[in-house]
Every structure is written in structure tokens, then in C-alpha cells.
Coordinates of C-alpha atoms in Angstrom, one line a residue:
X4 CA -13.0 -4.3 1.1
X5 CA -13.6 -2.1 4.2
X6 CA -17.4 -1.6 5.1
X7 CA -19.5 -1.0 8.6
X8 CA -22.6 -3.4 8.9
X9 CA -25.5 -1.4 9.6
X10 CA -27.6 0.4 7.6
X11 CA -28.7 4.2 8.1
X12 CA -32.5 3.5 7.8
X13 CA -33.3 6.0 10.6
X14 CA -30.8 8.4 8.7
X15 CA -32.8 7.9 5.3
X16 CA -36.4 8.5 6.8
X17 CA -35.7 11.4 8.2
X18 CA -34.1 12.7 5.0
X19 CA -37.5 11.5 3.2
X20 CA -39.0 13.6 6.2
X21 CA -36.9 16.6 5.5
X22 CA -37.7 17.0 2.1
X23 CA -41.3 17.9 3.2
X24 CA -39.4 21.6 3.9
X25 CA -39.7 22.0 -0.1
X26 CA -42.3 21.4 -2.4
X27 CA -41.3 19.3 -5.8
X28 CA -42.6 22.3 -8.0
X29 CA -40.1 24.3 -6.5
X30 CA -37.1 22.0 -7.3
X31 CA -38.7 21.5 -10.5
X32 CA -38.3 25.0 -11.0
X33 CA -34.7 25.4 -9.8
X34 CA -34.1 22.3 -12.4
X35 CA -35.6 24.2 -15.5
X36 CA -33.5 27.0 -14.7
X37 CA -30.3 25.1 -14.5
X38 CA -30.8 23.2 -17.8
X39 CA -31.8 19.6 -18.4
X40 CA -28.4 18.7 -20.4
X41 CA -26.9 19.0 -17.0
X42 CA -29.0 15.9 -16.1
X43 CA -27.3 13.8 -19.3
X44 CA -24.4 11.3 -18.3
X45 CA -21.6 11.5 -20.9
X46 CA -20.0 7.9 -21.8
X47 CA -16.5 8.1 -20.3
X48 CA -13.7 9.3 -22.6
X49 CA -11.6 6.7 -24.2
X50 CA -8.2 6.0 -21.6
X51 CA -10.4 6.8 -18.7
X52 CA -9.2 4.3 -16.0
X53 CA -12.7 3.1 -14.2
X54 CA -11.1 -0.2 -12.5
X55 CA -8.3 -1.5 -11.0
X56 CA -6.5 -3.7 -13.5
X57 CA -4.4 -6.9 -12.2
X58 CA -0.9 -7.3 -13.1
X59 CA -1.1 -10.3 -15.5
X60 CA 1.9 -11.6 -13.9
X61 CA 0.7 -11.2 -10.9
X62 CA -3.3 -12.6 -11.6
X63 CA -0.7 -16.1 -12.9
X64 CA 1.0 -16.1 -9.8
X65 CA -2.1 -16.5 -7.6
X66 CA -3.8 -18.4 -9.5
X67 CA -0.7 -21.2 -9.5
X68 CA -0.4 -20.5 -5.9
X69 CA -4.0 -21.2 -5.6
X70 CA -3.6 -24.3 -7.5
X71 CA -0.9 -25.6 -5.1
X72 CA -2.9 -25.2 -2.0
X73 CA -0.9 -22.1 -0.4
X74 CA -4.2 -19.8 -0.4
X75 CA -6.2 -22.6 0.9
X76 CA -4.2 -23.8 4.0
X77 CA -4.0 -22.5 7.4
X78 CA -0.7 -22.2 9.0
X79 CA 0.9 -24.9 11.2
X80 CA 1.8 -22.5 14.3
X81 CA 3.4 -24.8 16.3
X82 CA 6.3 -24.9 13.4
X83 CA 6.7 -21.1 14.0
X84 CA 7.5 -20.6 17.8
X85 CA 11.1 -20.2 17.0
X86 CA 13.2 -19.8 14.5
X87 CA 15.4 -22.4 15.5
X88 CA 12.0 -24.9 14.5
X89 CA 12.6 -23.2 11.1
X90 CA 16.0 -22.8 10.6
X91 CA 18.9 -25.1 12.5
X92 CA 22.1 -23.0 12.2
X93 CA 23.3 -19.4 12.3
X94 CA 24.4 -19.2 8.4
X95 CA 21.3 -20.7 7.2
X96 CA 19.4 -18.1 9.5
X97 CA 21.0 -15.3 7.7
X98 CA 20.6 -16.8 4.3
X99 CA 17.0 -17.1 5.5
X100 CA 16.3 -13.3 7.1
X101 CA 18.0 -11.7 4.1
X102 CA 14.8 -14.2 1.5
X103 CA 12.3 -13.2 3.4
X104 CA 13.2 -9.8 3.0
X105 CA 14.2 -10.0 -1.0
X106 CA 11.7 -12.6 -1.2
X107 CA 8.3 -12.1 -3.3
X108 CA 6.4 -15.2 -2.7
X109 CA 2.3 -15.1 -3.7
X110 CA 1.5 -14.2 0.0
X111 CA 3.7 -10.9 0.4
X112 CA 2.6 -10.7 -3.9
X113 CA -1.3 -11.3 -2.5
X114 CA -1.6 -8.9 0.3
X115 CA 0.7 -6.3 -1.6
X116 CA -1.9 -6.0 -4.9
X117 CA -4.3 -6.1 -2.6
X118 CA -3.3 -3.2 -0.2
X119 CA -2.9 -1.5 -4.0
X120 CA -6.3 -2.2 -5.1
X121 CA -7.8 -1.0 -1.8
X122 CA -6.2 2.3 -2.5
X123 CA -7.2 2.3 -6.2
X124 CA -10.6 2.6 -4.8
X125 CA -10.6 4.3 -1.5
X126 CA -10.8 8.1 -3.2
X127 CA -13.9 6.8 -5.5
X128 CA -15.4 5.9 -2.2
X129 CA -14.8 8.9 0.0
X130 CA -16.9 10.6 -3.0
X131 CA -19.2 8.4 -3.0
X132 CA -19.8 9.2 0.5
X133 CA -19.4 13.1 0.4
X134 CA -22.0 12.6 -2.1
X135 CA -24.3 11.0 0.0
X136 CA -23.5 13.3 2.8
X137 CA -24.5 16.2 0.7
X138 CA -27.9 14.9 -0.1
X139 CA -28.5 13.7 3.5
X140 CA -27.7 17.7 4.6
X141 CA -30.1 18.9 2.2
X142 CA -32.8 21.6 4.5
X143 CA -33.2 24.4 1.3
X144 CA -31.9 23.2 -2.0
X145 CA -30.9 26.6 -4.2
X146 CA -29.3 26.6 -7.6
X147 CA -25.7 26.5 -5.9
X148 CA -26.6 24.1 -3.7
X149 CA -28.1 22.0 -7.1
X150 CA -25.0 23.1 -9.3
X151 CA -22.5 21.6 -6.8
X152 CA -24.3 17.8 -6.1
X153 CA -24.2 17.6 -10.1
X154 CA -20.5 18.5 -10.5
X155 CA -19.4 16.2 -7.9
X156 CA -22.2 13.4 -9.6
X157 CA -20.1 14.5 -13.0
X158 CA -16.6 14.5 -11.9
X159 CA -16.2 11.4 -9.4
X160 CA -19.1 9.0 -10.2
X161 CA -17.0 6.5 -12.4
X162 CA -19.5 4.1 -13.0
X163 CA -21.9 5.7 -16.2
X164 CA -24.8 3.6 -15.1
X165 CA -24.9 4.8 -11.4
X166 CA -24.2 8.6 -12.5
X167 CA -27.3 8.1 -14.8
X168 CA -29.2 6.9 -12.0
X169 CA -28.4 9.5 -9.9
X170 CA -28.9 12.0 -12.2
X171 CA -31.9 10.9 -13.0
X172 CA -33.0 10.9 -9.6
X173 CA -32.0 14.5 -8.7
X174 CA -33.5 15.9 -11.7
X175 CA -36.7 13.8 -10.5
X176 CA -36.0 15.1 -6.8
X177 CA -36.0 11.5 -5.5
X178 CA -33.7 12.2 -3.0
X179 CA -34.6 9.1 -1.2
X180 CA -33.4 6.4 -4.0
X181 CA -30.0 8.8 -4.5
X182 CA -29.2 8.3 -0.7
X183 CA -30.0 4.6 -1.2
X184 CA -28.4 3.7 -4.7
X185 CA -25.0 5.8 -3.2
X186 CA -25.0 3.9 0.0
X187 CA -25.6 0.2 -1.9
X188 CA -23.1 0.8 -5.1
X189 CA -20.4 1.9 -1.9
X190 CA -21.4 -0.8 0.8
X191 CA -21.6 2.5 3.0
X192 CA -22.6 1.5 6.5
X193 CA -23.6 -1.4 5.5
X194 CA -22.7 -5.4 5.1
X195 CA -21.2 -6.7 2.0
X196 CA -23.6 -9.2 1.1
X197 CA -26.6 -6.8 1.5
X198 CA -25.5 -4.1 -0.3
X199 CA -24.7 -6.4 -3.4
X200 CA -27.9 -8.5 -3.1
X201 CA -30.0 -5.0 -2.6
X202 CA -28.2 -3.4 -5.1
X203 CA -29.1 -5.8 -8.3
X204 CA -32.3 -6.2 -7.2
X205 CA -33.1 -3.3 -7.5
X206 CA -31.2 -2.5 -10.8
X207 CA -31.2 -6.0 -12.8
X208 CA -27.7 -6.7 -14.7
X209 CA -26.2 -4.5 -12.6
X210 CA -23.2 -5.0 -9.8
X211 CA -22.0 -2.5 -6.9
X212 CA -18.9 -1.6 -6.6
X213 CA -17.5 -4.7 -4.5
X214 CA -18.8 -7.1 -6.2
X215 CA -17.4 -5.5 -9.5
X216 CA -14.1 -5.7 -7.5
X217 CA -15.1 -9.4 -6.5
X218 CA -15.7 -10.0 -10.0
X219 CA -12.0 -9.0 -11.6
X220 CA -10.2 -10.5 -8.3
X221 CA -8.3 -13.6 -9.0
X222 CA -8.2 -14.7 -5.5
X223 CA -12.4 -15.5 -6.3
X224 CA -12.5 -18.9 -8.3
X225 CA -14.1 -19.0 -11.9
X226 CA -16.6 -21.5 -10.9
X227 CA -17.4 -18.8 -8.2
X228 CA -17.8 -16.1 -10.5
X229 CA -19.9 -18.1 -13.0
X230 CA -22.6 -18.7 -10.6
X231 CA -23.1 -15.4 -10.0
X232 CA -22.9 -14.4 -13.7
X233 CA -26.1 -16.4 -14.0
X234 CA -27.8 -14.1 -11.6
X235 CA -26.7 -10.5 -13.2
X236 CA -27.6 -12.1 -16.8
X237 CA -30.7 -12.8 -15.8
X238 CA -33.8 -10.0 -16.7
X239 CA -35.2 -11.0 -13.6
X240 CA -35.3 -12.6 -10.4
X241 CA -37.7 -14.4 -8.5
X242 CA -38.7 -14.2 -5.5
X243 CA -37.6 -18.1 -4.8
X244 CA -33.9 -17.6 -6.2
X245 CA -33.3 -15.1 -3.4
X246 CA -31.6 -17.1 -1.5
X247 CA -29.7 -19.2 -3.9
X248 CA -28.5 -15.6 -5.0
X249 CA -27.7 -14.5 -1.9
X250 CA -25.4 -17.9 -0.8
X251 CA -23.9 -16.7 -4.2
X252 CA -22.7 -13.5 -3.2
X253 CA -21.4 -15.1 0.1
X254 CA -19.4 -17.2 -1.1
X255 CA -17.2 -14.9 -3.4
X256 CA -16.6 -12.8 -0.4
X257 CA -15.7 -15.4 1.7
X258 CA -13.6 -16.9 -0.1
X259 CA -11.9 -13.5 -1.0
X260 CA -11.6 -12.6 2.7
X261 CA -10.6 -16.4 3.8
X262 CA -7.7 -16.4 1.2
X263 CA -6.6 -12.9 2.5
X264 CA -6.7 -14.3 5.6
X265 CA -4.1 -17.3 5.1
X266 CA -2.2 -15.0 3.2
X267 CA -1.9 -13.1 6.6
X268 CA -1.4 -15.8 8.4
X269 CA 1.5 -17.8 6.4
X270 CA 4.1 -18.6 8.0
X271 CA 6.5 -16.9 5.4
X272 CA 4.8 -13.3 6.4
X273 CA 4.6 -14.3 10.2
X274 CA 8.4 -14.6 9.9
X275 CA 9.1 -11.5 8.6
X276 CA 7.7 -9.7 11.2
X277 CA 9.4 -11.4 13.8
X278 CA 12.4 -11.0 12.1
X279 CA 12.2 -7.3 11.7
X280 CA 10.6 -7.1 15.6
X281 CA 14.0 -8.9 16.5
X282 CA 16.3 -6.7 14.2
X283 CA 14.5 -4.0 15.9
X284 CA 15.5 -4.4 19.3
X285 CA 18.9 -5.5 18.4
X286 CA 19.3 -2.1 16.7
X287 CA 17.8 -0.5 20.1
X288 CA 20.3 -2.2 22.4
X289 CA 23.4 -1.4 19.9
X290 CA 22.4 2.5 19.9
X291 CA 21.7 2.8 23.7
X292 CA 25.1 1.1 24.2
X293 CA 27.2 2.7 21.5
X294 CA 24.8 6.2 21.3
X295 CA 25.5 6.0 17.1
X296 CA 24.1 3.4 14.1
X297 CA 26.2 0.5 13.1
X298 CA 28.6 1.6 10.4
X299 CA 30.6 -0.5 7.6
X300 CA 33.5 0.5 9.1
X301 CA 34.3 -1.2 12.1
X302 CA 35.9 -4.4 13.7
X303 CA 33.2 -5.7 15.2
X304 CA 31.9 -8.7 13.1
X305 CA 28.4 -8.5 15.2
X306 CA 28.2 -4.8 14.0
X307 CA 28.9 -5.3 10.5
X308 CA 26.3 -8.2 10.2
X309 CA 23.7 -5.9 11.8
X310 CA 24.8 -2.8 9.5
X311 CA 24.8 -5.4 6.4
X312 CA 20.9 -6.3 7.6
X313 CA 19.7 -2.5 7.7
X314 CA 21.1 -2.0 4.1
X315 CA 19.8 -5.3 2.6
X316 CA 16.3 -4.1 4.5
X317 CA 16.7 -0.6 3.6
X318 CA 17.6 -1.7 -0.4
X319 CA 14.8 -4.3 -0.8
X320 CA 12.1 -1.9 1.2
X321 CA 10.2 -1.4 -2.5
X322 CA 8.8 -5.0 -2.3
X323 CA 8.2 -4.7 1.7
X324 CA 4.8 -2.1 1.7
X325 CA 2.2 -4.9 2.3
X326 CA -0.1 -3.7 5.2
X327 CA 1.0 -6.3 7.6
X328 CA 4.3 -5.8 7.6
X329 CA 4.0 -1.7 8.0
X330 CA 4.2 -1.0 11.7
X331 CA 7.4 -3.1 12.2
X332 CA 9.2 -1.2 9.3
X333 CA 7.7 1.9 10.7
X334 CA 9.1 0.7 14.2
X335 CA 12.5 0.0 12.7
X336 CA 12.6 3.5 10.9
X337 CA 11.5 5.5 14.1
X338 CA 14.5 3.2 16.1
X339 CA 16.9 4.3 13.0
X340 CA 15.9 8.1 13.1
X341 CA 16.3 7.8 17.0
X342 CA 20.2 7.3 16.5
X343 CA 22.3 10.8 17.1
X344 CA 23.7 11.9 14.0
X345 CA 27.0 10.4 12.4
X346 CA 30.4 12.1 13.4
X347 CA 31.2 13.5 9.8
X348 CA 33.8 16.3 9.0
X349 CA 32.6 19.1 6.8
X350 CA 34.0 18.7 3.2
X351 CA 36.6 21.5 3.5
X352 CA 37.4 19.7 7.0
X353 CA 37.8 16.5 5.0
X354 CA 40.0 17.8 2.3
X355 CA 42.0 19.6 4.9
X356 CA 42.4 16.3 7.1
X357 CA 43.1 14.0 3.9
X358 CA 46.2 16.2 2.8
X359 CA 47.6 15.9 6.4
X360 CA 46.9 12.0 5.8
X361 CA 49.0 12.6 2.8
X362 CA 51.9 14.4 4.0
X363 CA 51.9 11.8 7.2
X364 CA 51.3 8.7 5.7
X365 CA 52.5 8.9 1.9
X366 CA 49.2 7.3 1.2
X367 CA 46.8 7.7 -1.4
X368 CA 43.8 6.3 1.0
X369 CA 42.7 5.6 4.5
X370 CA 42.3 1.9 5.4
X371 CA 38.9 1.2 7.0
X372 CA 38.7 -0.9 10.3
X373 CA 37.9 -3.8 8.8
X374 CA 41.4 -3.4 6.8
X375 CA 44.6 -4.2 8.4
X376 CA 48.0 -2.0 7.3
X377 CA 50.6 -3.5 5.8
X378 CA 54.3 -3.8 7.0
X379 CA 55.9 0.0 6.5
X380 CA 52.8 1.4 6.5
X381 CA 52.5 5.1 8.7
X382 CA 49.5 4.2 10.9
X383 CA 47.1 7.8 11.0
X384 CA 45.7 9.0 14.4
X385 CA 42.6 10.0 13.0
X386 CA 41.9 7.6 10.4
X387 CA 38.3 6.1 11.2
X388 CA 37.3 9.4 11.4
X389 CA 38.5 10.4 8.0
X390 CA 37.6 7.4 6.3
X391 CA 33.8 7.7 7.8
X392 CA 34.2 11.3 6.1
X393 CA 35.2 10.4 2.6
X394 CA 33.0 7.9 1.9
X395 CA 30.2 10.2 3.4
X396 CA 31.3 12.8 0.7
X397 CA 31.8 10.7 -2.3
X398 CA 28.2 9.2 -2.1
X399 CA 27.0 13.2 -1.3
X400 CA 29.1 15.1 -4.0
X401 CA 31.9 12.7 -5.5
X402 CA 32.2 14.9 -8.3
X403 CA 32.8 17.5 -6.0
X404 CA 35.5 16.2 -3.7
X405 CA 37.3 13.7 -5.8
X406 CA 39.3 16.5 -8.0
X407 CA 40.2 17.8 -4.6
X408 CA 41.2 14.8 -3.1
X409 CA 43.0 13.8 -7.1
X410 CA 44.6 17.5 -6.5
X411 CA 46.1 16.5 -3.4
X412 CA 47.8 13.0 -4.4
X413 CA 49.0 14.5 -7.4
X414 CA 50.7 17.5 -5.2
X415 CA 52.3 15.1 -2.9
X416 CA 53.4 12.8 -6.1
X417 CA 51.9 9.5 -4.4
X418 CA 52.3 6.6 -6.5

């Protein structure tokens, strides 16, 4: 829940100063001859999606992760200097690399749903605050200028009881309270905690838009959420329960941001960036040395395991999109695209060199490097090469090339 922590009160007073360029008759007049049904809120259509809805699997997951203590915990660093502290041998450090990659454990789960909720929101936001932005240019307000604030009021205010507000307030011409409601409901420029507090003060029962958030988040405790159900139930509140109602609001959004943060900090996603820095730089050293990627088909045991990781990386890169881990895949990705392209025969070049194979060899297939031939067998010159080839063109257009290459091992009668 992104948000700046000032508020744009010298913004807002001269908007209140601005509107002194136009009288209220005249709006009211540019309002009568736009229509007052224009100025209605209509109750959002039935399958409208207004909020960010948790994966129930996912909302059982944190809250049994939360019950075990591994939201609540800070990390012991010293355990994570190496991984040698971790992990004592090679085998059990591949077995290890290759978890935390397929791995889904309730930190990558946490900060994953989270990133996802973040960007359920953002666009409802960015209206909110072109919105605001509109009313805070306002010099001359003509029907257009009118016509267009409305239509973006109608289309991307979500929230019925906020477009109703702000409706009512532009047919009114209170520009003042629209700049203000917009900039509370969407913490814009301004702290959490004030915005929320401001916010239902102002308009009893009500929430902004973070604490709604707050409010459906499993990472906030019941107990949490209860005491500040009190306060939005309530038809009024006193003066004196300002603070108890403000220490409410702080400590849902602590607690949301200090589970975040051991989230971030576990030692499970502190691993996996280190391991894909490392696999990084080992990918770095083996193109500068060898100017190509690691391939499959090779002799070098150090090469395969390294082409093995990519792939495993590469295959599992669904459940790998969490914020904190996105500049080291985007660093591995720019290191993979770096690599000059694979030496790869054009299909006709292929099928040309795989009947020479044939008539040579009285094969029906190349061996790969890792494959040694077998006593009588015609060894073929160009063999890596062709191998590298076919397999490039049966995962590109098998049901292309494999007639072709069936063609040829027929012609040649290869058992």
C-alpha cells in the first residue's frame, strides 16, 4: 500500500482560491443544462468486481503460517552468510537450489498475492488521482470540461458511496470537499493513518480504500479488525475516542507492513536471491569463456548441471514473480539474451546433413555427447552439430521434419 506522507493543503487552498474566477450561479447554470440524472450514482451491475478477492487457499495458508510464528519472526542472519551454514554438501545444495526455486512456501505465497493485490488496485488509483488532478486544474469550467469529470466520476469510481459523494459535490460545486474526499479515499500524498482516520470522520460507517484493503487482508489479525469494526459501526465518534481510534488504524497497518516485512526478510526468499545472483555470474563466466549458452548436449558434467539449473529456473518461472525476487530474474534473463545465438543448421540444411549421416553411418540417429558409440558403430564428423539441429527442429516444427527425416531411414532401409 504505496502512499507519500504529506498533504497538499497549500494545493487545496489555492484551488478554493481559484474558484473565485467563477461565480456558483454560473456552474449552476452549466449543471441545469447538462441534466441532473447525470448527478445520480447507479448501484454497480451484478459480476462487477469492486475488490480484490483472496485465494481461499491462499487466505489458509497465511493464516497457518501465521499461527506457526513464520510471519511474526525476524530472520536469524547470521545462519545465512553462506550456504555452506545452510546446506553441508554439494548434492544436498542442488536438491536445495532446485526447492527454493519449485518451492511455494507462505513467504514467496505472501509477497506474491500481495504484489497481485497491489496491482488489482493501482489502475483504480491512478483515476482516482487524474480525478483529482482534473478538479485541481479547474480555471473556466464549460459543459465539456463538466461532461468529462462526470464520465470519469461514472466509469472508474468503484466505490458507489464515494461516486455519490463526489457527485454530489460537483453538482453542488464544492470543489473543495471533491479534492479532499479523492485525496483521503486514495491516501494521495498523504500518510496512511491520516487519510483513514480523516476519512471516517468525516463520512461515519465509511472506510477508504486502504483500510477496505486492510480490512479483507489476512495478514491483519481478526482481533485487529474487530476493534476497528467497533469504530466504523458506530453513528458517531467522540471527540475523546480519537485517539483510541487512531492507535486502531495503526496497528492494522503495522502489522500488515511488519509481516510484509519478515516475509521479505526470511531466510527462504533471502536464499533465492543469492542463489539466482550466483547462478548469474556462473552463466556470465561460462559465456565469456565459451562465447555460447550451456547446452544439453555436451561432456562437461559442470555444463550440464548449469544448463539443467536454467531449465528447472526457466520451467518453474510462473511461481517466481514476487517483487523481491524480480531484478535477479531480470538480471539472469538480460545475462541469457547476452549469449550469441546457437549454431543451428537451417531445416533443409538439416535434412540434407542427416541423409549424409545415413548413408555414412547406417544409423537411424545421432548420439549426443553425453552418449558414447557402441563397438562397430561409424563415428560422424559432424555429429554435435547435427544433433544440436534436430532437436532444435523437432521442438520448432516436428511435424514438419520428422516425415522427412522417417523419408530418409526408410530410403536407406535402416533397421
Amino acid at each position: 500500500m504505496k502512499h507519500n506522507n504529506l498533504l497538499p493543503k497549500v494545493v487545496l487552498t489555492a484551488l478554493c482560491t481559484s474558484t473565485a474566477l467563477f461565480s456558483f450561479a454560473q456552474a449552476q447554470g452549466i449543471i441545469k443544462g447538462v441534466g441532473k440524472e447525470l448527478f445520480q450514482a447507479p448501484r454497480l451491475t451484478r459480476g462487477t468486481v469492486q475488490r480484490f478477492v483472496f485465494p481461499r487457499t491462499t487466505v489458509n495458508n497465511i493464516r497457518t503460517g501465521i499461527a506457526a510464528g513464520k510471519l511474526d519472526r525476524m530472520v536469524d542472519q547470521a545462519s545465512l552468510q553462506s550456504p555452506a551454514a545452510l546446506i553441508p554438501s554439494p548434492q544436498t545444495i542442488a536438491f536445495h537450489n532446485r526447492s527454493l526455486v519449485s518451492g511455494y512456501p507462505v513467504e514467496k505465497e505472501v509477497l506474491t498475492v500481495m504484489a497481485n493485490e497491489e496491482a488489482f488496485y493501482a489502475p483504480e488509483i491512478e483515476a482516482g488521482r487524474t480525478i483529482r488532478q482534473q478538479i485541481l486544474d479547474i480555471t473556466v469550467l464549460e459543459d465539456e470540461g463538466l461532461l468529462a469529470i462526470v464520465a470519469n466520476i461514472h466509469n472508474y469510481i468503484k466505490n458507489h458511496t464515494l461516486q455519490s459523494l463526489l457527485l454530489e459535490e460537483l453538482e453542488n460545486y464544492d470543489i473543495y470537499n471533491m479534492a479532499l474526499d479523492l485525496t483521503d479515499y486514495f491516501t494521495l500524498d498523504k500518510s496512511f493513518e491520516n487519510a483513514a482516520f480523516d476519512y471516517t470522520i468525516r463520512h461515519p460507517h465509511q472506510m477508504n480504500l486502504n483500510m477496505r484493503r486492510l480490512m479483507y487482508n489476512p495478514l491483519v489479525d481478526p482481533a485487529v479488525k474487530n476493534r476497528l469494526k467497533y469504530f466504523f459501526q458506530a453513528h458517531y465518534i467522540p471527540l475523546e475516542s480519537y485517539p483510541s481510534f487512531r492507535t486502531a488504524i495503526r496497528t492494522a497497518y503495522l502489522q500488515y507492513n511488519q509481516r510484509i516485512a519478515v516475509a521479505q526478510g526470511s531466510d527462504i526468499i533471502i536464499a533465492q536471491i543469492r542463489y539466482y545472483k550466483d547462478l548469474t555470474n556462473q552463466l556470465s563466466d561460462f559465456i565469456v569463456k565459451n562465447d555460447r549458452l550451456p547446452k544439453w548436449n555436451t561432456r562437461s558434467t559442470k555444463e550440464a548441471d548449469l544448463f539443467d539449473e536454467l531449465e528447472w529456473i526457466f520451467m518453474n518461472d510462473r511461481i517466481n514473480q514476487f517483487p523481491q525476487i524480480q531484478p535477479f530474474r531480470e538480471a539472469l534473463q538480460a545475462v541469457y539474451d547476452s549469449a550469441p545465438a546457437p549454431t543451428i543448421l537451417s531445416m533443409d540444411e538439416t535434412i540434407a546433413l542427416f541423409e549424409e549421416f545415413v548413408k555414412t553411418t547406417h544409423r537411424r540417429y545421432p548420439n549426443s555427447l553425453r552418449d558414447k558409440l557402441k563397438k562397430g558403430q561409424i563415428p560422424f564428423e559432424q555429429e554435435e552439430l547435427l544433433w544440436d539441429s534436430l532437436e532444435h527442429w523437432r521442438i520448432e516444427s516436428e511435424s514438419t521434419i520428422r516425415p522427412a527425416l522417417t523419408g530418409i531411414i526408410n530410403r536407406y532401409q535402416i533397421d
